[in-house]
């Protein structure tokens, strides 16, 4: 679903999977300006998910919020991303000797930034402000994947497009409970960016 000014549309059915266009119907009276959100949310907030599922080669459906804005009927509404994605490529070790069978990754901002929960959107400036409700400082991508030695697993984690003033730490956890941390330097995640992190 999308929502315009807080009014939800009809749901797009599974029969539209793979389509390059979709038609949404809104039952309600709308007036400008139009504030559009996908997935559907309240009129001025969007929610980032703390728990994300693994999707091979991409990120899970519905975890990357988008917005659109139109001041008047003279404006065409374009949808834009509010999130970025971190791309991690994990090279598998010898599973028979070190039990490296991936369970999940966890990410957090090193300055305790809100990474999930509700954010307020300023539609005119396209900026996000942490709302504090449902706030989570960690994002978890459940993987639970066995791989052969030397293979590479690519995992995407969707996070708010904000500045992470002290960087982001990712923790890789295997099914035996072993873990490994990798911390980045300060970074700004741009809207719609897929940022490749070190292997």
Short mmCIF file of C-alpha atoms in Angstrom, two decimals:
data_model
loop_
_atom_site.label_atom_id
_atom_site.label_comp_id
_atom_site.label_asym_id
_atom_site.label_seq_id
_atom_site.Cartn_x
_atom_site.Cartn_y
_atom_site.Cartn_z
CA UNK A 1 0.00 0.00 0.00
CA UNK A 2 0.86 3.68 -0.28
CA UNK A 3 -0.70 6.47 1.73
CA UNK A 4 -1.47 10.05 0.77
CA UNK A 5 -1.96 12.52 3.61
CA UNK A 6 -2.41 9.58 5.96
CA UNK A 7 -5.12 7.85 3.90
CA UNK A 8 -4.14 4.32 2.86
CA UNK A 9 -4.59 2.98 -0.65
CA UNK A 10 -5.83 -0.43 -1.67
CA UNK A 11 -3.20 -3.19 -1.53
CA UNK A 12 -1.45 -4.30 -4.70
CA UNK A 13 -2.05 -8.03 -5.10
CA UNK A 14 0.46 -10.77 -5.77
CA UNK A 15 -0.81 -11.00 -9.34
CA UNK A 16 1.17 -7.83 -10.02
CA UNK A 17 4.51 -9.37 -9.03
CA UNK A 18 7.15 -8.49 -11.61
CA UNK A 19 5.09 -5.66 -13.11
CA UNK A 20 6.84 -2.37 -13.90
CA UNK A 21 3.81 -0.22 -13.04
CA UNK A 22 1.07 -0.28 -10.43
CA UNK A 23 -2.26 1.51 -10.05
CA UNK A 24 -3.31 2.55 -6.55
CA UNK A 25 -6.83 3.56 -5.57
CA UNK A 26 -7.54 5.90 -2.65
CA UNK A 27 -10.99 6.01 -1.05
CA UNK A 28 -11.18 9.44 0.51
CA UNK A 29 -11.10 13.17 -0.14
CA UNK A 30 -7.61 14.56 -0.73
CA UNK A 31 -6.42 18.15 -0.83
CA UNK A 32 -3.01 19.61 -1.68
CA UNK A 33 -0.26 19.47 -0.68
CA UNK A 34 0.04 15.71 -1.21
CA UNK A 35 2.37 13.85 1.16
CA UNK A 36 2.90 10.33 -0.19
CA UNK A 37 4.56 7.45 1.67
CA UNK A 38 5.43 3.85 0.73
CA UNK A 39 4.89 1.54 2.58
CA UNK A 40 1.75 3.22 3.92
CA UNK A 41 2.22 5.14 7.18
CA UNK A 42 0.77 8.09 9.06
CA UNK A 43 0.77 11.46 7.35
CA UNK A 44 4.13 12.68 8.61
CA UNK A 45 6.03 9.60 9.80
CA UNK A 46 7.75 6.60 8.29
CA UNK A 47 8.91 3.41 10.00
CA UNK A 48 12.24 1.64 9.54
CA UNK A 49 12.28 -2.03 10.52
CA UNK A 50 14.73 -3.27 13.15
CA UNK A 51 14.37 -6.90 12.04
CA UNK A 52 14.91 -7.53 8.34
CA UNK A 53 14.81 -10.82 6.51
CA UNK A 54 17.51 -11.98 4.10
CA UNK A 55 16.75 -11.69 0.38
CA UNK A 56 19.37 -13.10 -1.97
CA UNK A 57 20.86 -10.40 -4.20
CA UNK A 58 18.78 -7.55 -2.79
CA UNK A 59 16.99 -6.41 0.37
CA UNK A 60 13.65 -7.58 1.73
CA UNK A 61 10.42 -6.13 0.39
CA UNK A 62 8.93 -3.20 2.31
CA UNK A 63 12.05 -2.28 4.32
CA UNK A 64 13.10 0.75 2.23
CA UNK A 65 10.62 3.61 2.79
CA UNK A 66 9.96 6.10 -0.01
CA UNK A 67 8.17 9.44 -0.11
CA UNK A 68 6.69 11.87 -2.63
CA UNK A 69 5.46 15.44 -2.41
CA UNK A 70 3.28 17.70 -4.56
CA UNK A 71 2.45 21.29 -3.66
CA UNK A 72 -0.32 21.59 -6.24
CA UNK A 73 -1.86 19.92 -9.28
CA UNK A 74 0.90 21.49 -11.37
CA UNK A 75 3.44 19.15 -9.73
CA UNK A 76 4.13 15.57 -10.80
CA UNK A 77 4.68 13.37 -7.77
CA UNK A 78 8.00 11.54 -7.88
CA UNK A 79 8.85 8.91 -5.31
CA UNK A 80 12.27 9.16 -3.64
CA UNK A 81 14.15 6.96 -1.20
CA UNK A 82 14.55 7.83 2.47
CA UNK A 83 16.91 4.92 3.12
CA UNK A 84 20.26 3.65 1.98
CA UNK A 85 21.52 0.09 1.95
CA UNK A 86 24.79 -1.30 3.25
CA UNK A 87 26.11 -4.17 1.14
CA UNK A 88 28.23 -6.79 2.89
CA UNK A 89 29.98 -9.64 1.09
CA UNK A 90 30.89 -12.49 3.42
CA UNK A 91 33.40 -15.12 2.32
CA UNK A 92 32.65 -18.47 3.92
CA UNK A 93 35.37 -20.40 5.72
CA UNK A 94 35.72 -24.17 5.97
CA UNK A 95 32.41 -25.11 7.61
CA UNK A 96 33.65 -28.56 8.68
CA UNK A 97 36.40 -27.18 10.88
CA UNK A 98 35.30 -23.78 12.15
CA UNK A 99 31.49 -24.05 12.01
CA UNK A 100 31.16 -20.81 10.05
CA UNK A 101 27.54 -21.15 9.05
CA UNK A 102 25.92 -17.71 9.03
CA UNK A 103 23.10 -16.99 11.45
CA UNK A 104 22.67 -13.18 11.21
CA UNK A 105 24.32 -9.79 11.07
CA UNK A 106 23.68 -6.96 13.49
CA UNK A 107 24.41 -3.28 12.83
CA UNK A 108 24.49 -0.24 15.07
CA UNK A 109 25.68 3.35 14.90
CA UNK A 110 28.75 3.99 17.02
CA UNK A 111 27.18 7.21 18.34
CA UNK A 112 23.96 5.40 19.31
CA UNK A 113 21.93 6.84 16.42
CA UNK A 114 18.34 5.66 16.02
CA UNK A 115 18.48 3.11 13.19
CA UNK A 116 14.92 1.77 13.34
CA UNK A 117 11.50 2.82 14.52
CA UNK A 118 9.56 5.94 13.60
CA UNK A 119 11.01 9.00 11.89
CA UNK A 120 9.26 12.28 11.07
CA UNK A 121 9.53 13.35 7.42
CA UNK A 122 9.85 16.96 6.35
CA UNK A 123 8.39 16.53 2.88
CA UNK A 124 9.61 19.85 1.52
CA UNK A 125 13.24 19.35 2.54
CA UNK A 126 13.24 15.52 2.38
CA UNK A 127 14.87 15.25 5.81
CA UNK A 128 14.34 12.68 8.55
CA UNK A 129 14.16 13.35 12.28
CA UNK A 130 14.07 10.54 14.83
CA UNK A 131 10.62 10.52 16.43
CA UNK A 132 11.73 8.46 19.41
CA UNK A 133 8.74 6.09 19.22
CA UNK A 134 9.54 2.40 18.69
CA UNK A 135 13.16 3.54 18.66
CA UNK A 136 15.83 0.90 18.07
CA UNK A 137 19.56 1.50 17.87
CA UNK A 138 20.26 -1.84 16.17
CA UNK A 139 19.26 -3.47 12.88
CA UNK A 140 19.29 -7.27 12.57
CA UNK A 141 19.24 -9.19 9.29
CA UNK A 142 18.45 -12.87 9.86
CA UNK A 143 20.30 -15.04 7.33
CA UNK A 144 20.51 -18.67 8.58
CA UNK A 145 22.43 -19.84 5.56
CA UNK A 146 24.80 -22.78 5.06
CA UNK A 147 27.39 -22.34 2.32
CA UNK A 148 30.27 -24.29 0.89
CA UNK A 149 33.84 -23.29 1.67
CA UNK A 150 35.03 -20.22 -0.24
CA UNK A 151 31.58 -19.13 -1.42
CA UNK A 152 30.44 -15.54 -1.00
CA UNK A 153 27.15 -14.50 0.63
CA UNK A 154 25.94 -10.98 -0.14
CA UNK A 155 23.74 -9.34 2.49
CA UNK A 156 21.97 -5.97 2.29
CA UNK A 157 20.89 -4.02 5.38
CA UNK A 158 18.59 -1.03 4.93
CA UNK A 159 19.21 1.93 7.25
CA UNK A 160 17.99 5.54 7.48
CA UNK A 161 19.78 7.96 5.16
CA UNK A 162 21.41 10.09 7.86
CA UNK A 163 24.88 10.96 9.12
CA UNK A 164 26.55 8.36 11.33
CA UNK A 165 29.02 10.61 13.10
CA UNK A 166 31.23 7.85 14.50
CA UNK A 167 30.54 5.23 11.85
CA UNK A 168 28.68 1.91 11.94
CA UNK A 169 29.69 -1.45 13.43
CA UNK A 170 28.54 -4.71 11.85
CA UNK A 171 28.63 -7.95 13.83
CA UNK A 172 28.62 -11.25 11.95
CA UNK A 173 27.32 -14.15 14.07
CA UNK A 174 27.55 -17.82 13.14
CA UNK A 175 25.27 -20.63 14.26
CA UNK A 176 27.71 -21.68 16.98
CA UNK A 177 27.54 -18.22 18.55
CA UNK A 178 30.97 -17.03 17.40
CA UNK A 179 31.03 -13.44 16.20
CA UNK A 180 33.27 -10.94 14.45
CA UNK A 181 32.91 -7.14 14.50
CA UNK A 182 33.96 -4.65 11.83
CA UNK A 183 33.65 -0.91 12.52
CA UNK A 184 33.65 1.81 9.88
CA UNK A 185 34.73 5.43 10.05
CA UNK A 186 32.20 8.27 10.17
CA UNK A 187 29.90 8.18 7.14
CA UNK A 188 26.79 9.72 5.69
CA UNK A 189 24.34 7.34 4.02
CA UNK A 190 22.75 9.05 1.04
CA UNK A 191 19.13 8.48 0.01
CA UNK A 192 18.89 5.57 -2.43
CA UNK A 193 22.60 4.74 -2.06
CA UNK A 194 23.92 1.20 -1.96
CA UNK A 195 27.23 1.46 -0.13
CA UNK A 196 29.59 -1.47 -0.55
CA UNK A 197 31.41 -2.25 2.69
CA UNK A 198 34.71 -4.14 3.02
CA UNK A 199 34.52 -7.90 2.40
#
